[in-house]
Short mmCIF file of C-alpha atoms in Angstrom, two decimals:
data_model
loop_
_atom_site.label_atom_id
_atom_site.label_comp_id
_atom_site.label_asym_id
_atom_site.label_seq_id
_atom_site.Cartn_x
_atom_site.Cartn_y
_atom_site.Cartn_z
CA MET A 12 103.57 -0.93 -64.05
CA LYS A 13 101.71 -3.41 -61.83
CA VAL A 14 101.84 -2.63 -58.11
CA LEU A 15 100.76 -5.09 -55.42
CA ILE A 16 100.09 -3.48 -52.04
CA VAL A 17 100.06 -5.95 -49.14
CA ASN A 18 98.29 -5.29 -45.82
CA THR A 19 96.88 -7.55 -43.12
CA PHE A 20 93.51 -5.80 -42.63
CA ASP A 21 91.24 -3.34 -44.43
CA ARG A 22 90.25 -1.62 -41.16
CA GLY A 23 92.24 0.58 -38.79
CA GLY A 24 94.54 3.57 -39.18
CA ALA A 25 97.28 1.83 -41.18
CA ALA A 26 94.70 0.16 -43.43
CA ASN A 27 92.96 3.49 -44.09
CA SER A 28 96.26 5.07 -45.14
CA CYS A 29 97.12 2.09 -47.32
CA LEU A 30 93.72 2.04 -49.05
CA ARG A 31 93.75 5.80 -49.63
CA LEU A 32 97.08 5.42 -51.43
CA HIS A 33 95.65 2.53 -53.46
CA ARG A 34 92.67 4.62 -54.60
CA ALA A 35 94.94 7.53 -55.50
CA LEU A 36 97.20 5.24 -57.55
CA LEU A 37 94.18 3.88 -59.43
CA GLU A 38 93.03 7.45 -60.15
CA SER A 39 96.51 8.25 -61.49
CA VAL A 40 96.13 5.34 -63.94
CA THR A 41 98.46 2.98 -62.09
CA ASP A 42 97.60 -0.74 -62.08
CA SER A 43 97.30 -1.18 -58.31
CA LYS A 44 95.92 -4.13 -56.36
CA VAL A 45 95.74 -4.74 -52.60
CA LEU A 46 96.28 -8.19 -51.11
CA LEU A 47 94.59 -8.58 -47.71
CA ARG A 48 94.66 -11.36 -45.15
CA ASP A 49 91.26 -10.22 -43.82
CA LYS A 50 88.93 -8.51 -46.30
CA THR A 51 85.68 -7.02 -44.94
CA LYS A 52 85.02 -4.07 -47.28
CA ARG A 53 84.01 -3.82 -50.92
CA ILE A 54 86.81 -1.77 -52.42
CA ASN A 55 87.85 -1.97 -56.05
CA GLN A 56 90.91 -4.15 -56.74
CA THR A 57 91.27 -5.47 -53.17
CA ILE A 58 91.76 -9.23 -52.97
CA PRO A 59 91.51 -11.60 -50.00
CA PHE A 60 94.43 -13.99 -49.62
CA ASN A 61 93.34 -17.56 -50.30
CA GLN A 62 95.79 -20.09 -48.94
CA PRO A 63 96.01 -23.15 -51.22
CA PRO A 64 94.67 -26.22 -49.42
CA VAL A 65 97.36 -28.28 -47.71
CA GLN A 66 97.68 -31.79 -49.15
CA PHE A 67 98.00 -34.54 -46.51
CA SER A 68 99.13 -38.11 -47.07
CA LEU A 69 96.82 -41.03 -46.14
CA ILE A 70 98.84 -41.72 -42.94
CA GLU A 71 98.65 -38.03 -41.92
CA LYS A 72 94.87 -38.04 -42.49
CA ILE A 73 94.47 -41.15 -40.28
CA GLN A 74 96.67 -39.60 -37.56
CA LYS A 75 94.64 -36.37 -37.59
CA LYS A 76 91.37 -38.32 -37.35
CA ILE A 77 92.66 -40.34 -34.35
CA VAL A 78 93.79 -37.14 -32.59
CA ARG A 79 90.40 -35.51 -33.26
CA ILE A 80 88.51 -38.51 -31.80
CA LEU A 81 90.78 -38.63 -28.71
CA LYS A 82 90.14 -34.91 -28.10
CA GLN A 83 86.38 -35.38 -28.48
CA LEU A 84 86.53 -38.21 -25.91
CA LYS A 85 88.64 -35.89 -23.68
CA ILE A 86 91.37 -38.53 -23.53
CA LEU A 87 93.77 -36.06 -25.16
CA LYS A 88 93.84 -32.45 -23.95
CA THR A 89 93.75 -29.61 -26.44
CA ASN A 90 96.74 -27.30 -26.27
CA THR A 91 94.99 -23.95 -26.71
CA SER A 92 98.03 -21.76 -26.24
CA THR A 93 101.35 -21.62 -28.03
CA PRO A 94 104.46 -20.23 -26.28
CA GLU A 95 104.00 -17.08 -28.39
CA ASN A 96 100.40 -16.60 -27.25
CA LYS A 97 101.34 -17.27 -23.63
CA PHE A 98 104.04 -14.61 -23.84
CA ILE A 99 101.68 -12.07 -25.39
CA ALA A 100 99.06 -12.78 -22.71
CA SER A 101 101.66 -12.28 -19.98
CA ARG A 102 102.65 -8.78 -21.10
CA ARG A 103 101.67 -5.88 -18.89
CA ASN A 104 98.37 -4.09 -19.46
CA GLY A 105 98.50 -0.92 -21.51
CA LEU A 106 101.36 -1.92 -23.80
CA GLU A 107 101.12 -1.82 -27.58
CA MET A 108 100.74 -5.10 -29.43
CA PHE A 109 103.65 -7.48 -29.98
CA SER A 110 103.86 -9.71 -33.05
CA PHE A 111 106.18 -12.47 -34.20
CA PRO A 112 107.85 -12.70 -37.65
CA ASN A 113 106.33 -16.06 -38.54
CA SER A 114 102.96 -16.89 -40.08
CA PRO A 115 101.41 -19.83 -41.97
CA PHE A 116 100.94 -17.73 -45.13
CA ASP A 117 103.12 -17.68 -48.23
CA ILE A 118 102.32 -14.53 -50.17
CA THR A 119 104.54 -15.55 -53.09
CA GLU A 120 102.16 -18.41 -53.98
CA CYS A 121 99.26 -16.18 -54.98
CA LYS A 122 98.60 -15.06 -58.57
CA GLU A 123 98.51 -11.37 -57.65
CA TYR A 124 102.08 -11.59 -56.36
CA GLN A 125 103.26 -13.44 -59.45
CA ASP A 126 101.66 -10.90 -61.80
CA ALA A 127 103.08 -7.83 -60.02
CA ASP A 128 106.14 -5.83 -61.06
CA ILE A 129 106.75 -4.37 -57.61
CA ILE A 130 105.56 -5.23 -54.09
CA ASN A 131 104.55 -2.50 -51.63
CA LEU A 132 104.38 -3.99 -48.13
CA HIS A 133 102.41 -2.01 -45.55
CA TRP A 134 101.18 -3.19 -42.11
CA VAL A 135 101.77 -6.94 -42.48
CA ALA A 136 101.98 -8.27 -38.90
CA ASN A 137 100.59 -11.82 -38.57
CA PHE A 138 100.41 -12.06 -42.36
CA LEU A 139 103.95 -11.83 -43.74
CA ASP A 140 106.18 -14.79 -42.93
CA TYR A 141 109.65 -13.25 -43.02
CA ARG A 142 111.56 -16.44 -43.74
CA THR A 143 109.52 -17.77 -46.66
CA PHE A 144 108.73 -14.39 -48.20
CA PHE A 145 112.27 -13.06 -48.38
CA GLU A 146 113.63 -16.49 -49.34
CA ARG A 147 111.24 -16.85 -52.29
CA ASN A 148 110.64 -13.23 -53.29
CA THR A 149 111.94 -12.26 -56.74
CA LYS A 150 110.44 -8.76 -56.98
CA PRO A 151 111.66 -5.33 -55.85
CA VAL A 152 110.05 -4.42 -52.52
CA VAL A 153 109.01 -1.04 -51.11
CA TRP A 154 108.09 -1.32 -47.44
CA THR A 155 105.87 1.44 -46.05
CA LEU A 156 106.28 1.64 -42.28
CA HIS A 157 103.23 2.39 -40.14
CA ASP A 158 105.00 1.68 -36.87
CA MET A 159 108.35 0.29 -35.66
CA ASN A 160 107.51 -3.43 -35.87
CA PRO A 161 109.32 -4.25 -39.14
CA PHE A 162 112.69 -3.37 -37.57
CA THR A 163 112.12 -4.37 -33.92
CA GLY A 164 112.07 -7.74 -32.22
CA GLY A 165 108.27 -7.73 -32.09
CA GLU A 166 107.19 -4.49 -30.43
CA HIS A 167 105.14 -2.17 -32.61
CA TYR A 168 106.52 0.77 -30.66
CA LEU A 169 109.64 0.66 -28.47
CA GLU A 170 107.78 2.21 -25.56
CA LYS A 171 110.01 4.03 -23.10
CA TYR A 172 107.16 4.72 -20.68
CA LEU A 173 104.43 2.78 -18.91
CA GLY A 174 102.11 4.58 -16.52
CA ILE A 175 102.15 8.01 -14.93
CA ASP A 176 103.75 9.18 -11.66
CA GLU A 177 102.24 11.37 -8.93
CA GLU A 178 103.71 14.54 -10.47
CA GLY A 179 102.07 13.86 -13.83
CA PHE A 180 105.15 12.68 -15.72
CA PRO A 181 105.38 9.36 -17.59
CA GLN A 182 106.98 6.50 -15.68
CA LYS A 183 109.98 4.78 -17.21
CA ARG A 184 109.30 1.27 -18.44
CA ILE A 185 111.60 -1.61 -17.52
CA LEU A 186 111.72 -4.53 -19.96
CA SER A 187 111.34 -8.03 -18.53
CA VAL A 188 113.87 -10.80 -19.19
CA GLU A 189 111.27 -12.64 -21.28
CA GLU A 190 110.62 -9.52 -23.38
CA LEU A 191 114.34 -9.12 -24.07
CA GLN A 192 114.75 -12.81 -24.94
CA ASN A 193 111.83 -12.82 -27.38
CA SER A 194 113.03 -9.59 -28.93
CA ASP A 195 116.55 -10.94 -29.51
CA LYS A 196 115.20 -14.17 -30.98
CA ASN A 197 112.87 -12.37 -33.39
CA GLN A 198 115.54 -9.88 -34.41
CA TYR A 199 117.79 -12.79 -35.37
CA ILE A 200 115.02 -14.38 -37.49
CA LYS A 201 114.31 -11.08 -39.26
CA LYS A 202 117.98 -10.27 -39.85
CA LYS A 203 118.63 -13.71 -41.33
CA ALA A 204 115.57 -13.45 -43.57
CA LEU A 205 116.49 -9.99 -44.85
CA LEU A 206 119.92 -11.20 -45.99
CA ASN A 207 118.06 -12.66 -48.99
CA CYS A 208 116.53 -9.31 -49.97
CA THR A 209 118.76 -7.24 -52.23
CA ASN A 210 116.14 -4.83 -53.62
CA LEU A 211 114.41 -3.25 -50.62
CA THR A 212 113.46 0.40 -50.14
CA ILE A 213 111.95 1.70 -46.90
CA VAL A 214 109.32 4.47 -46.86
CA ALA A 215 108.45 6.18 -43.58
CA PRO A 216 105.53 8.64 -43.33
CA SER A 217 107.26 10.73 -40.64
CA GLN A 218 110.80 12.03 -40.32
CA TRP A 219 110.94 10.55 -36.81
CA LEU A 220 110.13 7.03 -38.04
CA ALA A 221 112.58 7.43 -40.94
CA ASN A 222 115.35 8.35 -38.48
CA GLU A 223 114.47 5.41 -36.21
CA ALA A 224 114.59 3.03 -39.20
CA LYS A 225 117.98 4.41 -40.29
CA LYS A 226 119.37 3.79 -36.79
CA SER A 227 117.99 0.25 -36.59
CA GLU A 228 120.11 -2.87 -36.98
CA LEU A 229 117.81 -4.25 -39.69
CA PHE A 230 117.46 -1.19 -41.94
CA LYS A 231 120.64 0.83 -41.33
CA SER A 232 122.11 -0.27 -44.69
CA ARG A 233 118.86 0.22 -46.66
CA GLU A 234 117.61 3.28 -48.50
CA VAL A 235 115.06 5.06 -46.28
CA VAL A 236 112.89 7.88 -47.65
CA CYS A 237 110.14 9.95 -46.06
CA ILE A 238 106.77 10.29 -47.82
CA PRO A 239 103.95 11.63 -45.60
CA TYR A 240 100.46 10.16 -45.65
CA GLY A 241 97.90 11.81 -47.91
CA LEU A 242 94.22 12.66 -47.51
CA ASP A 243 91.41 13.43 -49.92
CA SER A 244 91.19 17.20 -49.48
CA ASP A 245 87.66 17.26 -50.92
CA ILE A 246 86.39 14.99 -48.14
CA PHE A 247 88.41 16.49 -45.29
CA ALA A 248 87.51 20.15 -45.68
CA PRO A 249 86.23 22.90 -43.35
CA ARG A 250 82.48 23.01 -42.76
CA ASP A 251 80.45 25.83 -41.23
CA LYS A 252 80.98 25.72 -37.45
CA GLN A 253 77.42 26.66 -36.50
CA TYR A 254 75.94 24.12 -38.92
CA SER A 255 78.36 21.45 -37.64
CA ARG A 256 77.51 22.03 -33.99
CA ASN A 257 73.77 22.11 -34.61
CA LEU A 258 74.00 18.84 -36.53
CA LEU A 259 75.96 17.18 -33.69
CA ASN A 260 73.93 18.82 -30.91
CA ILE A 261 77.01 20.59 -29.48
CA PRO A 262 76.34 23.91 -27.66
CA LEU A 263 77.28 27.00 -29.65
CA ASP A 264 78.48 28.92 -26.57
CA LYS A 265 81.10 26.36 -25.45
CA LYS A 266 84.77 25.91 -26.26
CA VAL A 267 85.13 22.37 -27.62
CA ILE A 268 88.22 20.19 -27.10
CA LEU A 269 88.08 17.19 -29.44
CA PHE A 270 89.93 13.91 -28.92
CA VAL A 271 89.74 10.31 -30.12
CA ALA A 272 88.63 7.99 -27.32
CA ASP A 273 89.49 4.67 -29.01
CA SER A 274 92.21 2.65 -27.27
CA ILE A 275 91.96 4.62 -24.02
CA SER A 276 93.60 1.72 -22.17
CA ASN A 277 96.60 1.91 -24.53
CA ASN A 278 99.35 3.63 -22.53
CA ARG A 279 101.01 5.04 -25.66
CA LYS A 280 97.88 7.01 -26.54
CA GLY A 281 98.29 9.03 -23.33
CA PHE A 282 94.62 9.52 -22.44
CA VAL A 283 95.38 9.71 -18.72
CA PHE A 284 97.41 12.91 -19.34
CA LEU A 285 94.49 14.60 -21.10
CA LYS A 286 92.03 13.41 -18.46
CA LYS A 287 94.11 14.81 -15.58
CA ALA A 288 94.79 18.08 -17.41
CA PHE A 289 91.09 18.53 -18.20
CA GLU A 290 90.13 17.86 -14.57
CA GLN A 291 92.45 20.70 -13.50
CA LEU A 292 91.26 23.12 -16.18
CA GLU A 293 88.41 24.55 -14.05
CA MET A 294 86.74 26.40 -16.91
CA GLN A 295 82.96 26.09 -17.05
CA ASN A 296 82.61 27.10 -20.70
CA VAL A 297 84.71 24.18 -21.96
CA VAL A 298 83.52 20.71 -23.00
CA LEU A 299 85.50 17.62 -23.94
CA CYS A 300 84.16 15.94 -27.06
CA ALA A 301 85.01 12.24 -27.49
CA ILE A 302 84.92 10.18 -30.67
CA GLY A 303 84.96 6.40 -30.22
CA ASN A 304 83.38 3.53 -28.36
CA LYS A 305 82.01 4.01 -24.86
CA ASN A 306 84.56 3.45 -22.12
CA SER A 307 84.19 3.29 -18.34
CA GLU A 308 87.21 5.63 -18.05
CA LEU A 309 85.03 8.44 -19.39
CA GLU A 310 82.27 8.04 -16.79
CA SER A 311 84.12 10.10 -14.18
CA VAL A 312 84.83 12.98 -16.59
CA ASN A 313 82.55 16.01 -16.22
CA ASN A 314 81.49 18.22 -19.13
CA ILE A 315 81.98 15.54 -21.76
CA ILE A 316 80.06 14.91 -24.97
CA GLU A 317 80.39 11.38 -26.34
CA LEU A 318 79.67 11.13 -30.06
CA GLY A 319 80.37 7.39 -30.27
CA PRO A 320 82.31 5.71 -33.10
CA ILE A 321 82.20 7.51 -36.47
CA TYR A 322 83.27 5.68 -39.63
CA ASP A 323 82.03 8.10 -42.28
CA GLU A 324 84.85 10.44 -43.35
CA ARG A 325 82.58 13.30 -44.41
CA LEU A 326 80.86 13.20 -41.03
CA MET A 327 84.29 13.24 -39.39
CA SER A 328 85.09 16.47 -41.26
CA ILE A 329 81.97 17.98 -39.67
CA VAL A 330 83.16 16.83 -36.23
CA TYR A 331 86.59 18.47 -36.71
CA SER A 332 84.87 21.65 -37.95
CA ALA A 333 82.69 21.75 -34.83
CA ALA A 334 85.74 21.74 -32.54
CA ASP A 335 87.89 24.67 -31.44
CA VAL A 336 90.95 22.47 -31.02
CA PHE A 337 91.96 18.84 -31.48
CA VAL A 338 94.16 17.35 -28.75
CA ILE A 339 96.41 14.33 -29.28
CA PRO A 340 98.20 13.27 -26.07
CA SER A 341 100.22 10.41 -27.64
CA LEU A 342 103.54 9.67 -25.94
CA MET A 343 104.94 8.17 -29.15
CA ASP A 344 103.45 8.18 -32.64
CA ASN A 345 104.22 7.97 -36.33
CA LEU A 346 102.13 10.44 -38.38
CA PRO A 347 98.63 10.21 -36.85
CA ASN A 348 95.85 10.42 -39.44
CA THR A 349 93.70 12.28 -36.93
CA VAL A 350 96.14 15.21 -36.86
CA LEU A 351 96.20 15.38 -40.67
CA GLU A 352 92.40 15.26 -40.77
CA SER A 353 92.07 18.05 -38.21
CA LEU A 354 94.52 20.33 -40.04
CA MET A 355 92.81 19.66 -43.40
CA CYS A 356 89.59 20.87 -41.77
CA GLY A 357 91.36 24.01 -40.51
CA THR A 358 91.23 23.02 -36.84
CA PRO A 359 94.41 23.64 -34.79
CA VAL A 360 96.09 20.80 -32.88
CA ILE A 361 97.71 20.56 -29.44
CA GLY A 362 100.08 17.68 -28.74
CA PHE A 363 103.25 16.54 -27.04
CA PRO A 364 106.52 17.21 -28.94
CA VAL A 365 106.98 13.59 -30.03
CA GLY A 366 107.32 11.53 -33.22
CA GLY A 367 105.60 12.70 -36.37
CA ILE A 368 103.46 15.19 -34.45
CA VAL A 369 106.50 17.49 -34.61
CA ASP A 370 106.47 17.17 -38.43
CA MET A 371 102.86 18.34 -38.64
CA VAL A 372 102.35 20.90 -35.86
CA GLN A 373 104.23 24.18 -36.22
CA HIS A 374 103.96 25.81 -32.82
CA GLY A 375 101.97 29.05 -33.00
CA GLU A 376 100.99 28.56 -36.65
CA ASN A 377 98.62 25.58 -36.80
CA GLY A 378 98.61 24.52 -33.16
CA MET A 379 100.76 24.14 -30.09
CA LEU A 380 103.45 21.74 -28.92
CA THR A 381 103.79 21.37 -25.16
CA LYS A 382 107.12 22.05 -23.39
CA ASP A 383 107.45 18.40 -22.37
CA ILE A 384 105.45 15.23 -21.79
CA SER A 385 103.54 16.01 -18.60
CA VAL A 386 100.07 16.85 -17.30
CA LYS A 387 101.33 20.31 -16.27
CA SER A 388 102.61 21.20 -19.74
CA LEU A 389 99.44 19.96 -21.43
CA LEU A 390 97.31 21.94 -18.96
CA GLU A 391 99.35 25.10 -19.61
CA SER A 392 98.93 24.74 -23.38
CA LEU A 393 95.18 24.20 -23.03
CA GLN A 394 94.87 27.24 -20.75
CA GLU A 395 96.90 29.41 -23.10
CA PHE A 396 94.80 28.35 -26.07
CA LEU A 397 91.41 28.70 -24.36
CA LYS A 398 92.01 31.96 -22.48
CA SER A 399 93.25 33.90 -25.48
CA ASP A 400 91.21 34.78 -28.52
CA SER A 401 92.06 32.35 -31.30
CA VAL A 402 95.21 33.53 -33.04
CA PHE A 403 95.12 30.69 -35.53
CA ASP A 404 94.04 31.32 -39.10
CA SER A 405 91.81 28.38 -40.00
CA SER A 406 91.98 29.02 -43.74
CA GLN A 407 95.79 29.21 -43.67
CA ILE A 408 95.98 25.98 -41.64
CA ARG A 409 93.91 24.33 -44.35
CA ILE A 410 95.97 25.78 -47.24
CA ASN A 411 99.28 24.58 -45.75
CA ALA A 412 97.87 21.12 -44.96
CA VAL A 413 96.57 20.62 -48.51
CA LYS A 414 99.91 21.73 -49.96
CA LYS A 415 101.79 19.08 -48.00
CA TYR A 416 99.31 16.26 -47.34
CA ASP A 417 96.94 16.10 -50.31
CA LEU A 418 96.51 12.53 -51.52
CA LYS A 419 97.62 13.44 -55.05
CA VAL A 420 100.99 14.61 -53.66
CA GLN A 421 101.51 11.27 -51.89
CA ALA A 422 100.50 9.20 -54.94
CA LEU A 423 102.88 11.17 -57.17
CA GLU A 424 105.81 10.54 -54.80
CA TYR A 425 105.06 6.80 -54.70
CA LYS A 426 104.79 6.61 -58.50
CA LYS A 427 108.20 8.29 -58.80
CA ILE A 428 109.78 5.83 -56.37
CA PHE A 429 108.18 2.78 -58.06
CA GLU A 430 109.26 3.93 -61.54
CA THR A 431 112.83 4.72 -60.42
CA ILE A 432 113.23 1.32 -58.74
CA LEU A 433 111.84 -0.56 -61.75
CA ALA A 434 114.05 1.41 -64.16
CA ASN A 435 117.13 0.57 -62.09
CA THR A 436 116.06 -3.07 -61.78
CA ASN A 437 115.61 -3.51 -65.52
CA ASN A 438 118.97 -1.91 -66.41
#
């Protein structure tokens, strides 16, 4: 069985999940390869996509040379922005990315595609061209969702909120006419393209995303299954708290709230809710510990320890082990890797009752879910956690996480699905 996994990048949350699965499949003696638009890491059996050179006629070559000379002489202006780019640039600050279903790449032309028995699409925005791929594809396809983009008109999350009101609740978002028009147009392109695909199975890591896919116009008639992400439980494991804090220079006598500070300006990540809740906490023995690049938003926060960006997974396990609690204030999310990582390290999690966070956090057992999405509810959960002696059993949190989210469990589920599809295809 030859599996070709397709992903745009080899960096980022979706890429990490995709590459972990790839490694686990290789370890389970599955012939797995990963096709990437942008390859920056040296990982076994990952291949950069090489677009075959476009052949131009003599007349086309002469025309291109004339245009190039006219632009150099500034007689002809360069059009630096397409309508798509202009639309994306016009979107309001804080929104998740928006991507269109067209690209100049034809995945079906590459040898890796042609050699594969089954295609496992992952996060393929700005890489997969819907029209050409589904028109020319002859293989069974399993599409692993990392967000909502495959079944929306371009949004990666259908964000209901944008901003925060004076009472600390999220403000309702109103879509612009242009957003609605682009969404309708892209939905039509995707729907038309998918008519050509008869052998398509959808995999969602969270029950929430699976339900959203089942309700969608594009995937409502497709088989949708839920397979959670997996982690290497040897890498993400509890470390000694005192050792971890000494290594990171974190005070031993403080309560430590850990959060990921990347994408602070991203409204969906909900940092403003955590910031406002922490400002109202008024507890001197508590510090906020931030992982991620420096951000001006953090300058006004007191009692904060900034660890900077951390890319080494074993070091990340030490960071989780140094914390008393991990807080994820996302307003909408799939199955955040950071929550899985924290639970694997035995560290409880506090979050809003949204998306895949509800799948992972069992209130009172391995963390806390707030009553609603608001600064007040998050503050109350933080106070309840910090003022009481820890009632969470770190070793039990770890045991339950390994049982459900070990990488071997995920790889086994994918192998089953691939084998079943291929058996049905060959019959």
